[in-house]
Coordinates of C-alpha atoms in Angstrom, one line a residue:
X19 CA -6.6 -35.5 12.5
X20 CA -5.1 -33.0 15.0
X21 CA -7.5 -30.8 15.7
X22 CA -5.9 -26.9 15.4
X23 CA -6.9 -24.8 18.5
X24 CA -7.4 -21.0 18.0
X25 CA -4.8 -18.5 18.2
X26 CA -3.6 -15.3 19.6
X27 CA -0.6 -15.0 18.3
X28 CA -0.8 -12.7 16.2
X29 CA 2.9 -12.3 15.3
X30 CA 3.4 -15.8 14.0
X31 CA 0.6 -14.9 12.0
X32 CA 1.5 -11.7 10.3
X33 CA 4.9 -13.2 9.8
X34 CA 4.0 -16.3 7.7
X35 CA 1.2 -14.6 5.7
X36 CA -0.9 -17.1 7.2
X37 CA -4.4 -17.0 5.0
X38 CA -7.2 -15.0 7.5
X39 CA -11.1 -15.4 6.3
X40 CA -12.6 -12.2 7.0
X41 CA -16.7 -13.0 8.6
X42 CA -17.3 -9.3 8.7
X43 CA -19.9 -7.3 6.5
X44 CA -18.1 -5.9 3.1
X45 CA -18.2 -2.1 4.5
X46 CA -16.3 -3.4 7.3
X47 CA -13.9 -5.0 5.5
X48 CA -14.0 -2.1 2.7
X49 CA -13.0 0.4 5.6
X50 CA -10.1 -1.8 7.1
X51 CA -8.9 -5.1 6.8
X52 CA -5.3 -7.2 7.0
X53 CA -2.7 -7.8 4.4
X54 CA -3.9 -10.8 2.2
X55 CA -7.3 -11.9 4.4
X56 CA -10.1 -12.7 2.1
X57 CA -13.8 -11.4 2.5
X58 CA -16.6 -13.7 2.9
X59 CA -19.4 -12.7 5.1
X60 CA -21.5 -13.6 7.7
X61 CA -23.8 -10.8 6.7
X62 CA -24.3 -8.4 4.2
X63 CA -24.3 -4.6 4.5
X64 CA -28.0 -4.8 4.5
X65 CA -28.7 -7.3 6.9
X66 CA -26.2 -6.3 9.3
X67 CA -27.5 -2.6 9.2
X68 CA -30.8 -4.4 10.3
X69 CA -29.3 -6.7 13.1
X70 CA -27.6 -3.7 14.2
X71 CA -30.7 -2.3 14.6
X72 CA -32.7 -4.5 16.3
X73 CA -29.4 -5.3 19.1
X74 CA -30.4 -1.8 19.8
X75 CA -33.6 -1.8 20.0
X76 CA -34.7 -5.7 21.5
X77 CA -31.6 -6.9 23.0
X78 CA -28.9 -9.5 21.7
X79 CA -31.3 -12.6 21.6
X80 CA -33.6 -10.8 19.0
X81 CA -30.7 -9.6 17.0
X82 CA -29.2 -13.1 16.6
X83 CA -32.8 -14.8 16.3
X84 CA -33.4 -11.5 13.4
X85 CA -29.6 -12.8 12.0
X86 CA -30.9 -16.6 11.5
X87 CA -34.3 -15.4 10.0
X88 CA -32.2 -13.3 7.0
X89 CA -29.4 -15.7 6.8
X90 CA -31.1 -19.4 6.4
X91 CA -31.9 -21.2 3.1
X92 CA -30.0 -20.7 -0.2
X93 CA -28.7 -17.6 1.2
X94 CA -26.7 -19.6 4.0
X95 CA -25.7 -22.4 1.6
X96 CA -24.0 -20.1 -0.4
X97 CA -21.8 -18.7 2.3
X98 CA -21.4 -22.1 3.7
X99 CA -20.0 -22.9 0.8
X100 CA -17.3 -19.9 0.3
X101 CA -16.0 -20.8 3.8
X102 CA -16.2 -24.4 3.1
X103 CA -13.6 -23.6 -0.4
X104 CA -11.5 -21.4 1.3
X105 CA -11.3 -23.7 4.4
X106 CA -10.3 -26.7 1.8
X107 CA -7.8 -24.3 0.0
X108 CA -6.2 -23.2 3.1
X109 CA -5.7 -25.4 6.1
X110 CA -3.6 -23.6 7.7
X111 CA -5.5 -20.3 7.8
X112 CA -7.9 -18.8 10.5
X113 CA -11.3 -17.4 10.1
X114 CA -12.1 -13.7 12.5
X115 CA -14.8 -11.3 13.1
X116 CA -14.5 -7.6 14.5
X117 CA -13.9 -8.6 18.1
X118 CA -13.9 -12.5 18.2
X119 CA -17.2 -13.2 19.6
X120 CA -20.6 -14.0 17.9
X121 CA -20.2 -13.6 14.2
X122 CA -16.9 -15.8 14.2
X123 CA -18.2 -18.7 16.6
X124 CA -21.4 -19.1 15.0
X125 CA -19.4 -19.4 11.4
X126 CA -17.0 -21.6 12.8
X127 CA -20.7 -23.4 14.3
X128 CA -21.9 -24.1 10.9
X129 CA -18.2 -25.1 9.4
X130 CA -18.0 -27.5 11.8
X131 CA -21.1 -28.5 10.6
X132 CA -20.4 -29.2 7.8
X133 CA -17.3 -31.3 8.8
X134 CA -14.7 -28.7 8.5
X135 CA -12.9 -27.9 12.2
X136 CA -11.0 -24.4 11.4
X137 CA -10.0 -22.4 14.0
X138 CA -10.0 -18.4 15.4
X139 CA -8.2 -15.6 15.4
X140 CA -9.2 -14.6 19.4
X141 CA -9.7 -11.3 20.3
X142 CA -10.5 -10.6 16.3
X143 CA -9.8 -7.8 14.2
X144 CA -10.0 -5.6 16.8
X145 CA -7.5 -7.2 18.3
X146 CA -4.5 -7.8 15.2
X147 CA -5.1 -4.1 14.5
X148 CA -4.5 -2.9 17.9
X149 CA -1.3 -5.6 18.3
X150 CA -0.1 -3.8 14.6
X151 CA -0.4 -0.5 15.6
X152 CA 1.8 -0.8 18.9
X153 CA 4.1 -2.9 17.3
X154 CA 4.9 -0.2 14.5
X155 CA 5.5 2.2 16.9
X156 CA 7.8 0.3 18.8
X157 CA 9.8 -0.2 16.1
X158 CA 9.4 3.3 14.9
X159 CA 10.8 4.5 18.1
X160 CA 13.8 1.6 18.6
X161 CA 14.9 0.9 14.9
X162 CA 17.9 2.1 13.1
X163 CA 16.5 3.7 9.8
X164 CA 18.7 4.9 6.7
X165 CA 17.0 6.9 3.9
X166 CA 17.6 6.8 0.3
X167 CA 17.4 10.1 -1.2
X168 CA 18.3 11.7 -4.5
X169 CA 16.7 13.8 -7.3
X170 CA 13.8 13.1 -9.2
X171 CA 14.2 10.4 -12.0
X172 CA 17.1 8.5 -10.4
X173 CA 15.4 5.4 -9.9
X174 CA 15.0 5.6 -5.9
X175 CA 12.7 2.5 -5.7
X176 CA 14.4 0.8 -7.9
X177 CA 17.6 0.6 -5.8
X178 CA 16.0 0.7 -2.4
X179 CA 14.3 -2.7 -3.7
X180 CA 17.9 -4.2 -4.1
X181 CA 18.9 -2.8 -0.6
X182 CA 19.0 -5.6 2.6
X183 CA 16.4 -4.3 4.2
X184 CA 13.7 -2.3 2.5
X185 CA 10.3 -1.5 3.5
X186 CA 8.9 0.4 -0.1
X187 CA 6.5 3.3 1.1
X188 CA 5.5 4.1 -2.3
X189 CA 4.5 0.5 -3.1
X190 CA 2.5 0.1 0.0
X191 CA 0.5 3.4 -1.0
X192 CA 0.3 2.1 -4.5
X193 CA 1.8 5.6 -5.3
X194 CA 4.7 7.1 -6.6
X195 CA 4.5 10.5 -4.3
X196 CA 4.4 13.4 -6.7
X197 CA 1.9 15.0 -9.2
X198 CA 2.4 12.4 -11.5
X199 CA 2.5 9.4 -8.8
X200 CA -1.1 8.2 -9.5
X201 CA -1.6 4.7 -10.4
X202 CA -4.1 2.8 -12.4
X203 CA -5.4 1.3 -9.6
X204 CA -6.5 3.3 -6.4
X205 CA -4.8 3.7 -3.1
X206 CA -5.1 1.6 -0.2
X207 CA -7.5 3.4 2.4
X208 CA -5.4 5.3 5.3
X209 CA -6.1 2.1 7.8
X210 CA -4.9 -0.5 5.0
X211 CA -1.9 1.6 4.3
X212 CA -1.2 1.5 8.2
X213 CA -1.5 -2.2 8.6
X214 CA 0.3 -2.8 5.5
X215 CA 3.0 -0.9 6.6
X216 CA 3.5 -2.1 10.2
X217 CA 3.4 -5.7 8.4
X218 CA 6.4 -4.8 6.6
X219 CA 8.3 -3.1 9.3
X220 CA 7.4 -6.8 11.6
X221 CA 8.8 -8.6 8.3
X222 CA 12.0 -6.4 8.4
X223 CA 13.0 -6.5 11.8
X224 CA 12.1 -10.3 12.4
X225 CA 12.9 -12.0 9.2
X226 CA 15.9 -9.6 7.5
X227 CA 16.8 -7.5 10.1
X228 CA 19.3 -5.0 10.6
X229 CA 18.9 -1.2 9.6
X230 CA 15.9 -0.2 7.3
X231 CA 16.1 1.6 4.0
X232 CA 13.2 3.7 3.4
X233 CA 12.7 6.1 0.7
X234 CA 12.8 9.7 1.4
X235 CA 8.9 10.8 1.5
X236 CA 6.7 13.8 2.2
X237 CA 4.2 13.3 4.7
X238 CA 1.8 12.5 2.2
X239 CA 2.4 9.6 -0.4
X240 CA -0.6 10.5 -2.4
X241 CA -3.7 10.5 0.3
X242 CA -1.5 8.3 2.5
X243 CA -0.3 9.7 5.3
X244 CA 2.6 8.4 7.2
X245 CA 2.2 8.4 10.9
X246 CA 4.1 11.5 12.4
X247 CA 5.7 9.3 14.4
X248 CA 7.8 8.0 11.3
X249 CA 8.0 11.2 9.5
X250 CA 10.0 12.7 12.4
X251 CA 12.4 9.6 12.7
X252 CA 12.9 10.2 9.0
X253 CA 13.5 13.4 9.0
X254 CA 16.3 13.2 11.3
X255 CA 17.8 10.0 10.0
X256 CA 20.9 9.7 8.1
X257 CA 20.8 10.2 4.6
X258 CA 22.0 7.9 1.3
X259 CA 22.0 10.1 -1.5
X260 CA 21.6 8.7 -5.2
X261 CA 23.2 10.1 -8.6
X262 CA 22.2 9.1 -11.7
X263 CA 23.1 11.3 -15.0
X264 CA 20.5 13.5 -17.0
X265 CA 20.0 11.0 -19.5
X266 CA 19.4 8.3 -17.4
X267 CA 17.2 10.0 -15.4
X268 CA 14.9 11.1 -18.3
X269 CA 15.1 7.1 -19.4
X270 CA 13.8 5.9 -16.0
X271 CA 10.9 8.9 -15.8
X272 CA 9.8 7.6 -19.3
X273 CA 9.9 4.0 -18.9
X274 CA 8.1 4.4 -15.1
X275 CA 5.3 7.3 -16.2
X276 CA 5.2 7.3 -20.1
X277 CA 5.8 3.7 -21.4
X278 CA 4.9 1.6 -18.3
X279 CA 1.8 4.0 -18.1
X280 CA 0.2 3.6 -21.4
X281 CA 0.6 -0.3 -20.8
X282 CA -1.2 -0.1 -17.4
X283 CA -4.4 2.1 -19.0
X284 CA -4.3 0.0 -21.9
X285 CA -4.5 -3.3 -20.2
X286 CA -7.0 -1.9 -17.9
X287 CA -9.1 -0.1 -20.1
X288 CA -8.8 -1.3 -23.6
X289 CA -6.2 0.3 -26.5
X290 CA -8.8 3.4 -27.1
X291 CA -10.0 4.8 -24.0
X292 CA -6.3 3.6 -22.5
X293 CA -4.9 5.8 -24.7
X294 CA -7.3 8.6 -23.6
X295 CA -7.2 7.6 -20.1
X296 CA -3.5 7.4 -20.2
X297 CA -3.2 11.3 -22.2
X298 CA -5.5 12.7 -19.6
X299 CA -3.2 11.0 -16.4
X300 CA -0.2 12.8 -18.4
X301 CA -1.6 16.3 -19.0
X302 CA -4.1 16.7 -15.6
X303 CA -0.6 15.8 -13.5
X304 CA 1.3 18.7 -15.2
X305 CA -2.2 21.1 -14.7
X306 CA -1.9 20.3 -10.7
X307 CA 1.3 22.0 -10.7
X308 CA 0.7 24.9 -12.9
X309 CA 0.3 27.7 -9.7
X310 CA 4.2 26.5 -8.9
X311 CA 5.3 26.7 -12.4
X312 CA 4.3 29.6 -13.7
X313 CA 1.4 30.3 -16.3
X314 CA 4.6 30.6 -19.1
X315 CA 6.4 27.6 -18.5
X316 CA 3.3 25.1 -17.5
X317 CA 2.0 26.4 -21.3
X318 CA 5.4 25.6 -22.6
X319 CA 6.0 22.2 -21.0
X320 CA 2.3 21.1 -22.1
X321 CA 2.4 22.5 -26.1
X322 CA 5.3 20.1 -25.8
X323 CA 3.8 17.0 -23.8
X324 CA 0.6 17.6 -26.0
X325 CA 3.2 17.4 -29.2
X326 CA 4.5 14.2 -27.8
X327 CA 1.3 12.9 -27.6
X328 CA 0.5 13.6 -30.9
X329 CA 3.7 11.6 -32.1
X330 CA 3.2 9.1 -30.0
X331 CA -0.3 8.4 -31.3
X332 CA 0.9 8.7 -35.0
X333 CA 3.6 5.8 -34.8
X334 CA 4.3 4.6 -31.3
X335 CA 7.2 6.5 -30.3
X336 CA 7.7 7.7 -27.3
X337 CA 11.2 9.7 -27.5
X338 CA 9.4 12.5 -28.0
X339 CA 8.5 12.7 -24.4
X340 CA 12.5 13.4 -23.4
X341 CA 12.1 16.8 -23.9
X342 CA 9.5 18.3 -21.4
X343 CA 10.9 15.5 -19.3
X344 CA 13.9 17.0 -19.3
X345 CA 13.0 20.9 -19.0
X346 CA 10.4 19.5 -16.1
X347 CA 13.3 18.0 -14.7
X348 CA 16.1 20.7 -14.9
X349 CA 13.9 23.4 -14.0
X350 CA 10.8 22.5 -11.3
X351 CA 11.9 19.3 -9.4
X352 CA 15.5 19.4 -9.5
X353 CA 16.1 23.2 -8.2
X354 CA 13.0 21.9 -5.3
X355 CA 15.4 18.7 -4.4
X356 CA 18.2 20.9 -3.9
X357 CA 16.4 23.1 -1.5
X358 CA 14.4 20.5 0.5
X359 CA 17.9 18.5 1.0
X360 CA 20.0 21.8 2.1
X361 CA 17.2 22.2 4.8
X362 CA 17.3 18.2 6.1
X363 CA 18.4 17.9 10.0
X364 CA 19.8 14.5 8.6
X365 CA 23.5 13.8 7.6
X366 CA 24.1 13.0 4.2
X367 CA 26.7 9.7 5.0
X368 CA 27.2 7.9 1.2
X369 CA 26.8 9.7 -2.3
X370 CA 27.1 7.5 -5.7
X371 CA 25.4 5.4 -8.2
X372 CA 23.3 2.7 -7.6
X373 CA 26.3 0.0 -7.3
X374 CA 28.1 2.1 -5.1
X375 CA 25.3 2.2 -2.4
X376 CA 24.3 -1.6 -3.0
X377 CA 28.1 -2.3 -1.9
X378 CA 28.1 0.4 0.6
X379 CA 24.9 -1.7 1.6
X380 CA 26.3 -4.5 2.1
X381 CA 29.1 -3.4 4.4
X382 CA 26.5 -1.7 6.5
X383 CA 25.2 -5.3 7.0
X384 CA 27.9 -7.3 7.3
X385 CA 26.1 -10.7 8.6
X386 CA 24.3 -10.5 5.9
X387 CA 25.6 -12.7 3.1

């Protein structure tokens, strides 16, 4: 067998999702990590707070001969044996530490041990983070961006998904970006949302290419922020602006927040405390924006989301829903969209439905089949 020498190149890695075996501590990994890489440790929060310690206080000898003593026995057998599976489920993947240097070698030591050769990511976390970070600001600063805009409800994601070459903000935050964005499952931390990102901007330019379709996004998508950098680019970049009528609008907002919601909290939480979870998403989104609505119409669009509710708990439907929908609609987000887009630097270049701009799309990307 060839044996696989370690690496560097960290775009070829990025670029074919190769599988990454992350030897750092869990808070480490909890705090920041790269798309898809699987954590299993050297050393546990615990011990490495120790180690840590004792580099300090004795030197680097003591603190590896302290990191043998807490890691040795049953304890090492078991993480011998994580590596050891993912090794034998991924041969093509790389196992890194924070910079490259003691934690990944002496893993790799006791792999090898064990008869597995797997190689390094060189330079280590450290390392892919900082070659991620320059990389998305290179292409922040060089590429040719297009954003899809349009009132709330008109199924933005939707269509940008079906555009040549999307990078999906929203779905990298694991948010929708308003009040009612939240999803059942929390947000990436701000340095996982960064890597994510600049993952899917190296996919875009090196494996579609051409322009890239990005939704049209406050600086904040939930608690993610996107780097100023970007948000400036956006704000002067040309504009694709998408219609949808009134009733398809309140269709899309009640598949996406009523009907895909209460599956979500169900599934996660059980049918009874889903239900309750998913009443409580519903009603504490329209309370966070009851200073901009007014005392009067926040306790007129909740008598009527609570009445929903109340119908949709007595016999499942969820039509009920189309009318705060549609007052929130008409009356809070839409008369905000037509302000924020009066005041954009950026030129508004197509206006239509969502097969209008897929064929507009197209045209803008004409060696793209």
């Amino acid at each position: 067998m060839i044996r696989r020498q370690d690496t560097d190149d960290y775009l070829s890695l990025f670029l074919n999702n190769t599988p990454l075996l992350d030897v750092r501590a869990p808070v480490e990994f909890d705090k920041g990590h790269l798309p898809g890489a699987i954590n299993a440790p050297l050393m546990n929060d615990d011990e490495r707070h120790l180690v840590g310690i004792c580099y300090k206080e004795q030197g680097q000898s003591k603190a590896i001969e302290l990191g043998h003593q807490l890691v040795q026995g049953d304890i090492k057998a078991q993480r011998l044996a994580a590596w050891k599976h993912f090794c034998t489920q991924h041969p093509d993947g790389y196992l890194y530490c924070f910079r490259g240097g003691l934690r990944s070698n002496l893993s790799r030591q006791w792999i090898a041990q064990a008869g597995v050769d797997y190689p390094l990511v060189e330079g280590g976390y450290k390392a892919m983070r900082r070659f991620l970070i320059d990389q998305l600001e290179q292409q922040i600063a060089s590429e040719t961006f297009y954003i899809l805009s349009g009132r709330t409800g008109t199924g933005k994601t939707r269509v940008l998904n079906t555009l040549p070459n999307p990078v999906d903000l929203e779905g990298l935050a694991n948010h929708r970006g308003s009040s009612f964005g939240r999803q059942v499952t929390p947000q990436p931390t701000q340095i996982n949302f960064e890597n994510q990102l600049a993952v899917a901007m190296l996919h875009a330019r090196h494996q579609r290419g051409g322009p890239i379709y990005l939704e049209d996004e406050s600086r904040l998508v939930g608690r993610c922020a996107l780097p100023v950098s970007l948000r400036e680019r956006m704000a002067a970049a040309p504009l694709v602006v998408l219609d949808r009528p009134m009733a398809g609008r309140i269709d899309i907002i009640r598949q996406d927040y009523v009907e895909n919601m209460l599956t979500d909290y169900t599934n996660l939480d059980g049918a009874q405390a889903g239900w309750q979870n998913f009443s409580d998403y519903l009603l504490s989104a329209l309370d966070r924006i009851r200073k901009r609505l007014g005392g009067e119409r926040h306790q007129q669009l909740r008598s009527m989301m609570e009445s929903a509710l109340a119908q949709q708990a007595e016999n499942g439907a969820s039509d009920g829903h189309n009318a705060w929908i549609q007052s929130l609609l008409e009356h809070y987000y839409d008369p905000m969209y037509d302000y924020q887009l009066a005041r954009k630097p950026g030129t508004v270049i197509m206006h239509g439905g969502p097969d209008a701009i897929a064929q507009w799309a197209l045209h803008a990307h004409p060696h793209i089949s």
